[in-house]
Backbone as JSON, one array per atom type, in Angstrom:
{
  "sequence": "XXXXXXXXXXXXXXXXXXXXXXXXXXXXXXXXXXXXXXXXXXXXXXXXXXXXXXXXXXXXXXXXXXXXXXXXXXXXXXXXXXXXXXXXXXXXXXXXXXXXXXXXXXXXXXXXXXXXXXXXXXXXXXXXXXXXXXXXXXXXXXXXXXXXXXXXXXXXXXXXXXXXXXXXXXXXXXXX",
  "N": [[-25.96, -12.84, -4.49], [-25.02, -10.84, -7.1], [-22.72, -7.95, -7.19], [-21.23, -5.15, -9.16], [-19.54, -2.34, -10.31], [-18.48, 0.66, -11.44], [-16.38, 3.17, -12.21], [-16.4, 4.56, -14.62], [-19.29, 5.51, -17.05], [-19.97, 4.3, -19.06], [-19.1, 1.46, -19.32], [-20.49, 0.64, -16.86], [-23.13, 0.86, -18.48], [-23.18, -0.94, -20.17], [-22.33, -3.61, -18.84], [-24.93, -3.87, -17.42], [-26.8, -3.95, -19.62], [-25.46, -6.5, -20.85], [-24.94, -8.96, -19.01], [-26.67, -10.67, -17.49], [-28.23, -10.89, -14.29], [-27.19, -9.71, -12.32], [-26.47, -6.51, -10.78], [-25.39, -3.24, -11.29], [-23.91, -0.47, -10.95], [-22.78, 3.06, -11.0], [-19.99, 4.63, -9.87], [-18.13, 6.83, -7.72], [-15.07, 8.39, -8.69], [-13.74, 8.34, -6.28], [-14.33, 7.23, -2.56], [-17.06, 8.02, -0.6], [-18.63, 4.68, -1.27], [-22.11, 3.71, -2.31], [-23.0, 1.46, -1.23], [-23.84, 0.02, 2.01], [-22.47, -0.52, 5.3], [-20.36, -3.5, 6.11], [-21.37, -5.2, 4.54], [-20.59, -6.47, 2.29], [-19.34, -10.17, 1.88], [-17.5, -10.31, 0.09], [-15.56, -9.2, -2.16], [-13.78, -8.4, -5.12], [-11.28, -6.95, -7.41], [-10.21, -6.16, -9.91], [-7.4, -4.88, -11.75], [-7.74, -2.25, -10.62], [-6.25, -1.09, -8.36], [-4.02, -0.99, -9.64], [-4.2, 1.42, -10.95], [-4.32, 3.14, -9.17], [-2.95, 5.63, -7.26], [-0.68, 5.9, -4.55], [-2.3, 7.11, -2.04], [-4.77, 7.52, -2.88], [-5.32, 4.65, -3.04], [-4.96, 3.86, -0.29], [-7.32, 5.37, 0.47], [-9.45, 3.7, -0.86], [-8.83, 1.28, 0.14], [-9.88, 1.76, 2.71], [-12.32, 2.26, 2.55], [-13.48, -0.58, 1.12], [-12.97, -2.15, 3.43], [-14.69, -1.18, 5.21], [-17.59, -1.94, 4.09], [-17.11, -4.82, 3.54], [-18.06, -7.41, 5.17], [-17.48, -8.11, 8.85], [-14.33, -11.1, 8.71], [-15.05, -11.5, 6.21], [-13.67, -11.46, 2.7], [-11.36, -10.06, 0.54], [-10.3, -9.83, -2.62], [-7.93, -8.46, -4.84], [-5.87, -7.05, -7.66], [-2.53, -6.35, -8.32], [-0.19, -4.18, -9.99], [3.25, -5.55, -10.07], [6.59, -6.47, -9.02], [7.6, -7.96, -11.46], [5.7, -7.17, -13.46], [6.51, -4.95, -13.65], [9.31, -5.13, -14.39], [9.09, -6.15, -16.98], [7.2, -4.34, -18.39], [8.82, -2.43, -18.23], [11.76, -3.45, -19.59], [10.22, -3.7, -21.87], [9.72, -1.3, -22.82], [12.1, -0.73, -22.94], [13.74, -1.82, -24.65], [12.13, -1.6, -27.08], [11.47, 1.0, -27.19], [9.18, 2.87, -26.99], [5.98, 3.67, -25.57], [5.78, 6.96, -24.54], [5.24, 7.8, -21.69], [6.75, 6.28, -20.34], [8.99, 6.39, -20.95], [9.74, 8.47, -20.08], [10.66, 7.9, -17.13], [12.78, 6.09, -17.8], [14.77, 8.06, -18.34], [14.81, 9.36, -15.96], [16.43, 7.19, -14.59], [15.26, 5.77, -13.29], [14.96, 1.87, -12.14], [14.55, -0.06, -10.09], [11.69, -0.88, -8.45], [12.51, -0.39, -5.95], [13.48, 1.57, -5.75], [12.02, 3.75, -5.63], [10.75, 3.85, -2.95], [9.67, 0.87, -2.94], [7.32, 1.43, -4.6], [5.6, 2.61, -7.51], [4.42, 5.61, -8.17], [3.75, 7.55, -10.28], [2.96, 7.6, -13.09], [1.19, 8.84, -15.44], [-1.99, 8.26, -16.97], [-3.92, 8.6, -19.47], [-5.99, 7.16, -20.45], [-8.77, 6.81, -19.41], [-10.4, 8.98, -20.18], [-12.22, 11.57, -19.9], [-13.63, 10.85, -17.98], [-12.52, 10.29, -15.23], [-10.72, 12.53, -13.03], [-7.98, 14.74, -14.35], [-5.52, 13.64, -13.18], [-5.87, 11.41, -11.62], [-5.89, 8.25, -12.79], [-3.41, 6.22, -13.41], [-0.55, 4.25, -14.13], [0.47, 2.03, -11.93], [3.3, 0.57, -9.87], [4.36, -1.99, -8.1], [6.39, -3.27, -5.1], [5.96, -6.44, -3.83], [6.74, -6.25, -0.74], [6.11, -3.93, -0.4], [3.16, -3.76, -0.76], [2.5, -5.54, 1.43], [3.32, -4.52, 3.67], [1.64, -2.3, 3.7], [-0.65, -2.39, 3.0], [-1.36, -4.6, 5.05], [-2.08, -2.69, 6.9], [-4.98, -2.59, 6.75], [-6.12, -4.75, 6.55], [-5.85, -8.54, 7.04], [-2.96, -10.15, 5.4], [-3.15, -13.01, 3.57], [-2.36, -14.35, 0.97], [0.08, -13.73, -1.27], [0.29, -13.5, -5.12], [2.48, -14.28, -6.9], [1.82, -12.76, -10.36], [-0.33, -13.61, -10.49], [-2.88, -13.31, -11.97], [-3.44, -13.6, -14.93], [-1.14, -14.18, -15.89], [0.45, -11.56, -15.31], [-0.38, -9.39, -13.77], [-0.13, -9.27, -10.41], [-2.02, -11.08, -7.44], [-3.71, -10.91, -4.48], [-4.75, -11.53, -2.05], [-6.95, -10.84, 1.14], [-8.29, -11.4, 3.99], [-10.99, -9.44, 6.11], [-10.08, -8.47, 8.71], [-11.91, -9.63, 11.87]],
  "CA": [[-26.19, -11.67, -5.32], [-23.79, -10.13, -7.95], [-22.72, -6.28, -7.41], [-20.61, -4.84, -9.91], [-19.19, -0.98, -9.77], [-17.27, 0.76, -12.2], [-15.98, 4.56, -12.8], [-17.02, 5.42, -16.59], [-20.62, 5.47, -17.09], [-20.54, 3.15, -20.46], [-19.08, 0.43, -19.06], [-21.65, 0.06, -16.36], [-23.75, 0.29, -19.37], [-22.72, -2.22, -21.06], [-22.73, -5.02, -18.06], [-26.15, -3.72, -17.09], [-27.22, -4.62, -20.87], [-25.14, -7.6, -21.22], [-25.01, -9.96, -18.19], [-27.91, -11.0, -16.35], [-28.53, -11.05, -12.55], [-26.05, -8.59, -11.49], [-26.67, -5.26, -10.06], [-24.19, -2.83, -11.98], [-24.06, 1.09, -10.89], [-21.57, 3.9, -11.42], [-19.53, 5.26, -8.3], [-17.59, 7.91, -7.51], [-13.63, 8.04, -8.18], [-13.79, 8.75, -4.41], [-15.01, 6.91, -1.65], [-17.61, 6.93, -0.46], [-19.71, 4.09, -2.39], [-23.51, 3.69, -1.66], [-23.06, 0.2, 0.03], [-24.3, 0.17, 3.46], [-21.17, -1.05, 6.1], [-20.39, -4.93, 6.72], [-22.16, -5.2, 3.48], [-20.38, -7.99, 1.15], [-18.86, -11.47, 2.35], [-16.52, -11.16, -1.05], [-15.1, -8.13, -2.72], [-13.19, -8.86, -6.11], [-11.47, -5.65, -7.74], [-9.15, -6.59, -11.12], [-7.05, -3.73, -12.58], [-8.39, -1.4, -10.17], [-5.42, -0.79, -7.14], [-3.03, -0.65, -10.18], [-4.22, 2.67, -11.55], [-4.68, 4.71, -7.9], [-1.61, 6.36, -6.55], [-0.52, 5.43, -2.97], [-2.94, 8.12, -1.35], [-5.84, 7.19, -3.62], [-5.17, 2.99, -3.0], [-5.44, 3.97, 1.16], [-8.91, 5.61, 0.79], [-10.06, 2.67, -1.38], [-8.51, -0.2, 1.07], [-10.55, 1.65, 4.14], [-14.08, 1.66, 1.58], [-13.81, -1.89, 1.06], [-12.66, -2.74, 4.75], [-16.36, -0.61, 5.27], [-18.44, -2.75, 3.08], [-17.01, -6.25, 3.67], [-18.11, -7.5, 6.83], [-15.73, -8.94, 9.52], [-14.05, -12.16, 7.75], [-14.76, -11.26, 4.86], [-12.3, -11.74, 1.71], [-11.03, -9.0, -0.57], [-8.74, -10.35, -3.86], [-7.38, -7.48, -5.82], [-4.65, -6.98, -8.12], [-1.45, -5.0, -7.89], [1.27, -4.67, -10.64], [4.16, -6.22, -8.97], [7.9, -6.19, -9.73], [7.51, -9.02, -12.31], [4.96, -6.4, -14.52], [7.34, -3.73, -13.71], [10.33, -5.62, -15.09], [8.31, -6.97, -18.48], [7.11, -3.43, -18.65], [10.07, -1.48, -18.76], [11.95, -3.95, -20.73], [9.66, -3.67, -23.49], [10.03, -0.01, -23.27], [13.84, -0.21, -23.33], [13.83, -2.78, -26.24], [11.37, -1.12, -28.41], [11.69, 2.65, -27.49], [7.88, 2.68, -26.78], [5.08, 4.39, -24.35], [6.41, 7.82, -24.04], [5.05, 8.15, -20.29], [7.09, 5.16, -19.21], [10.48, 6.34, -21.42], [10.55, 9.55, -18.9], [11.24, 7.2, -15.94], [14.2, 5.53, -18.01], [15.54, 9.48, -18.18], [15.57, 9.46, -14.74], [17.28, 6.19, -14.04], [14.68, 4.02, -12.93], [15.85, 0.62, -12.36], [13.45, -0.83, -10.17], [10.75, -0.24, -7.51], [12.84, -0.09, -4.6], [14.53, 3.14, -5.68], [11.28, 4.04, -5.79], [10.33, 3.09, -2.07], [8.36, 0.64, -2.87], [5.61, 1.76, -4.99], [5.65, 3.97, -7.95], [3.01, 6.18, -8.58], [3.09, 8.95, -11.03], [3.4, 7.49, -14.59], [-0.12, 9.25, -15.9], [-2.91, 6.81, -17.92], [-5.2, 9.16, -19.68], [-6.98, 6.31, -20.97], [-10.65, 7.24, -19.4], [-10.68, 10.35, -20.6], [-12.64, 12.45, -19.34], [-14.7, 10.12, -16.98], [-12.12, 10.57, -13.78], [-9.84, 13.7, -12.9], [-6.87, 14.55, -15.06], [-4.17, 13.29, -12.66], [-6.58, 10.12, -11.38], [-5.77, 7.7, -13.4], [-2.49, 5.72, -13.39], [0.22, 2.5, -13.82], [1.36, 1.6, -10.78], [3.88, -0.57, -10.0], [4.54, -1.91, -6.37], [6.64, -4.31, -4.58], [4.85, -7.28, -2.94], [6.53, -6.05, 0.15], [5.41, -2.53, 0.17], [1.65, -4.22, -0.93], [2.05, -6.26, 2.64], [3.44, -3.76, 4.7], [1.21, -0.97, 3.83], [-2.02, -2.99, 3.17], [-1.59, -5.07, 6.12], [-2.51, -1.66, 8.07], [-6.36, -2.74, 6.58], [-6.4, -6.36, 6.04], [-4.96, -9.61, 7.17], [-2.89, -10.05, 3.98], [-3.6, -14.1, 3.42], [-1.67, -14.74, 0.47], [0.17, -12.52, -2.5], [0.63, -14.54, -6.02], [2.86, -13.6, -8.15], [1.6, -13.16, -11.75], [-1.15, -14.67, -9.96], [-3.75, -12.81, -12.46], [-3.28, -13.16, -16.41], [0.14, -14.82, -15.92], [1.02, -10.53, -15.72], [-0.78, -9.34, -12.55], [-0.24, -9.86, -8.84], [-2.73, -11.21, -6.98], [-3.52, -10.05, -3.37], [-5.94, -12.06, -0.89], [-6.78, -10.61, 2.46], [-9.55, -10.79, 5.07], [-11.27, -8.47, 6.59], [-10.22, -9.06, 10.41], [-13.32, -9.39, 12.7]],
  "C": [[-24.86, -11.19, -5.88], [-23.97, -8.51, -8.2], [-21.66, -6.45, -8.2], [-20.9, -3.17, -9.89], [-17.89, -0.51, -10.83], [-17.56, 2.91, -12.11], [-16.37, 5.39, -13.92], [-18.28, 4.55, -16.38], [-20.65, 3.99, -18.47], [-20.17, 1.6, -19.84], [-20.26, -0.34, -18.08], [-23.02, -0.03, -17.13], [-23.81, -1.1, -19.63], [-23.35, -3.82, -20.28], [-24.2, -4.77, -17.84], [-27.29, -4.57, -18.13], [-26.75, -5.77, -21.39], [-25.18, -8.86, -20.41], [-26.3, -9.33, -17.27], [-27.75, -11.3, -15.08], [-27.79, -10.33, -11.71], [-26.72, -7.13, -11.56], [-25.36, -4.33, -10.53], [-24.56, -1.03, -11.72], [-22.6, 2.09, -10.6], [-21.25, 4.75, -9.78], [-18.56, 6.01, -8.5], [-15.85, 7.3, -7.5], [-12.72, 7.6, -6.44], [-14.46, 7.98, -4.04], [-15.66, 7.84, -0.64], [-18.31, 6.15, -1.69], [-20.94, 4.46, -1.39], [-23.85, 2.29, -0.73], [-22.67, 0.59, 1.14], [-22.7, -0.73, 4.29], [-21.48, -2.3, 5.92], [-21.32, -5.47, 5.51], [-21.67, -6.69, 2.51], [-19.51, -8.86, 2.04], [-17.47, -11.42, 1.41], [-16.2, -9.89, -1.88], [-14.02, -8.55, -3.6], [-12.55, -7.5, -6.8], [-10.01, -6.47, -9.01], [-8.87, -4.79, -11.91], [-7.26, -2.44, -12.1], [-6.82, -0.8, -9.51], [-4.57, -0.49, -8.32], [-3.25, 0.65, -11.02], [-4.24, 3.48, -10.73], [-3.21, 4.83, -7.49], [-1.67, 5.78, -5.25], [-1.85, 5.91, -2.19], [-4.45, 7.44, -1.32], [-6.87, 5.35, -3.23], [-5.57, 2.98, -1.18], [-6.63, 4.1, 1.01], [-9.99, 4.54, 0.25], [-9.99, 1.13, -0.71], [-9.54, 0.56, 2.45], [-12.14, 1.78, 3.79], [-14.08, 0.16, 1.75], [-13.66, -2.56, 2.53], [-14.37, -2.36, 5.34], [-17.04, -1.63, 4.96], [-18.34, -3.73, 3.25], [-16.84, -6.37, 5.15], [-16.62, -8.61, 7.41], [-15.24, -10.56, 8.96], [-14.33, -12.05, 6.74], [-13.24, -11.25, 4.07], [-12.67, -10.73, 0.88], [-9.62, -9.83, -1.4], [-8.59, -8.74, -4.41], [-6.04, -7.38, -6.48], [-3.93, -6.1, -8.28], [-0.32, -5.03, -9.73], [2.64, -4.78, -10.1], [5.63, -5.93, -10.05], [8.02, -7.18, -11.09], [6.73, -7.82, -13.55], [6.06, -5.42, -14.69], [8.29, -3.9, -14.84], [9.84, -6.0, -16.47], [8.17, -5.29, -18.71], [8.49, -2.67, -19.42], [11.33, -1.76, -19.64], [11.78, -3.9, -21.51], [10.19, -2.24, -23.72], [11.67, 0.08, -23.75], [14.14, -0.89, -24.8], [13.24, -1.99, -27.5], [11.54, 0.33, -28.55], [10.39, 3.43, -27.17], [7.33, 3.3, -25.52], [6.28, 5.61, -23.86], [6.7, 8.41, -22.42], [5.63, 7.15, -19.55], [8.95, 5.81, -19.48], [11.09, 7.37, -20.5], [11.02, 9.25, -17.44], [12.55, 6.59, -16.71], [14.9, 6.61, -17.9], [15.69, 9.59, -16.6], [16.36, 8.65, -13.8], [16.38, 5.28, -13.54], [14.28, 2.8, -12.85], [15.16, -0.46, -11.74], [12.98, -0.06, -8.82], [11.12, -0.18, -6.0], [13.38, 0.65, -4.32], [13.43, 4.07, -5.09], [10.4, 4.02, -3.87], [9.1, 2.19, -1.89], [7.25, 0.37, -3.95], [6.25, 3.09, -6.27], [4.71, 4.06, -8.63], [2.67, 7.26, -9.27], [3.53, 8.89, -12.14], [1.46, 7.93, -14.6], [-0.83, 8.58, -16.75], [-3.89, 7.94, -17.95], [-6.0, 8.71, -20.47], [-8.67, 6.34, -20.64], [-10.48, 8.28, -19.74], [-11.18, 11.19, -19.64], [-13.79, 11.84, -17.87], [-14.09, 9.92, -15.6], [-11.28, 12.11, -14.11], [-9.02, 13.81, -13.88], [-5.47, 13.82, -14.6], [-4.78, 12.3, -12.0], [-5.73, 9.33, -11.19], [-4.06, 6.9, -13.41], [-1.9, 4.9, -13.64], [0.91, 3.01, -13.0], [1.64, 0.36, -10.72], [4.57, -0.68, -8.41], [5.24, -3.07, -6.13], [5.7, -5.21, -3.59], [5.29, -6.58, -1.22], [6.19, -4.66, 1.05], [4.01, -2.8, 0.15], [1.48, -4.88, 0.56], [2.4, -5.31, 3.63], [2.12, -2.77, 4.89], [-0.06, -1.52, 3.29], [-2.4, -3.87, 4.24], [-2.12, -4.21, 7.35], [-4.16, -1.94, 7.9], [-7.22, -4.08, 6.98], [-5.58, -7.52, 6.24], [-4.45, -9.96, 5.85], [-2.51, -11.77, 4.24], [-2.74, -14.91, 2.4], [-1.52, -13.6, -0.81], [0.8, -13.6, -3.52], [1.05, -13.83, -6.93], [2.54, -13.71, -9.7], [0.45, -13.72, -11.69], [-2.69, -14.33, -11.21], [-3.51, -12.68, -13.76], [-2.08, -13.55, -16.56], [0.97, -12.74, -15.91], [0.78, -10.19, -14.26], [-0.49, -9.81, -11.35], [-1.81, -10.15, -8.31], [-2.95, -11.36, -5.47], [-4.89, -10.82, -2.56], [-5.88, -12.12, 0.26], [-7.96, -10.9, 2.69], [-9.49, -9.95, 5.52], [-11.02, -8.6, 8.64], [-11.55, -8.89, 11.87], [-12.98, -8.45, 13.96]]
}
């Protein structure tokens, strides 16, 4: 069986009306979902972990640890120092994305000034369909992604770029 779960109402439109055999319903910025515990074998999440803040990315790694039974596999993608660096490059080159140019004002150089993880460049790209301060780019080192997701999930393997030649890619089990 194919679940699918998204945040803004149109998009779960959309798949509902466009692909066949999948199960597609709208969930809460927040955890909880409506899946029952020990629930999926296989949890897939693209583009997701890189918009929640640190805080946000915890309550969403102990939902899916819920839901996917023991052994179970969770992939998800992170933006990693590799996006970071392409990112902020462009910005310095071109002059571009005002919400990234106020981190060059404060000097930052890369994500380990940062400890880690940085989490408060603002994406008010859904609009009005999560909170005002939701929404996010985050950008994380692989070894703040293993330290501080390994508190959920055997972390299995992390690929750099592993997703779109841009993306990290992040494959843990669920430990029985």
């Amino acid at each position: 069986d194919l679940y699918g779960c998204d945040v803004v109402p149109e998009l779960v439109s959309w798949c509902s009306d466009h692909l066949e055999g999948g199960r597609f319903s709208l969930i809460s910025p927040f955890p909880p979902t409506h899946f029952e515990d020990n629930y999926f074998d296989f949890v897939f999440s693209s583009s997701v972990m890189t918009h929640l803040n640190r805080d946000v990315q915890k309550l969403w790694l102990e939902e899916v640890r819920r839901i996917l039974r023991p052994g179970g596999v969770f992939v998800t993608s992170t933006l990693g120092e590799s996006a970071f660096l392409r990112d902020f490059s462009y910005v310095r080159k071109r002059g571009l994305r005002a919400r990234l140019k106020a981190l060059l004002e404060r000097e930052v150089r890369t994500l380990d000034q940062c400890g880690g993880i940085l989490d408060d460049i603002t994406n008010r790209s859904l609009g009005s369909a999560v909170p005002a301060d939701y929404y996010r780019n985050v950008y994380q080192t692989a070894g703040y992604t293993k330290r501080t997701w390994s508190e959920y999930f055997e972390i299995v393997q992390y690929l750099e770029r592993g997703l779109d030649h841009y993306q990290d890619l992040v494959v843990m089990l669920r430990p029985a």
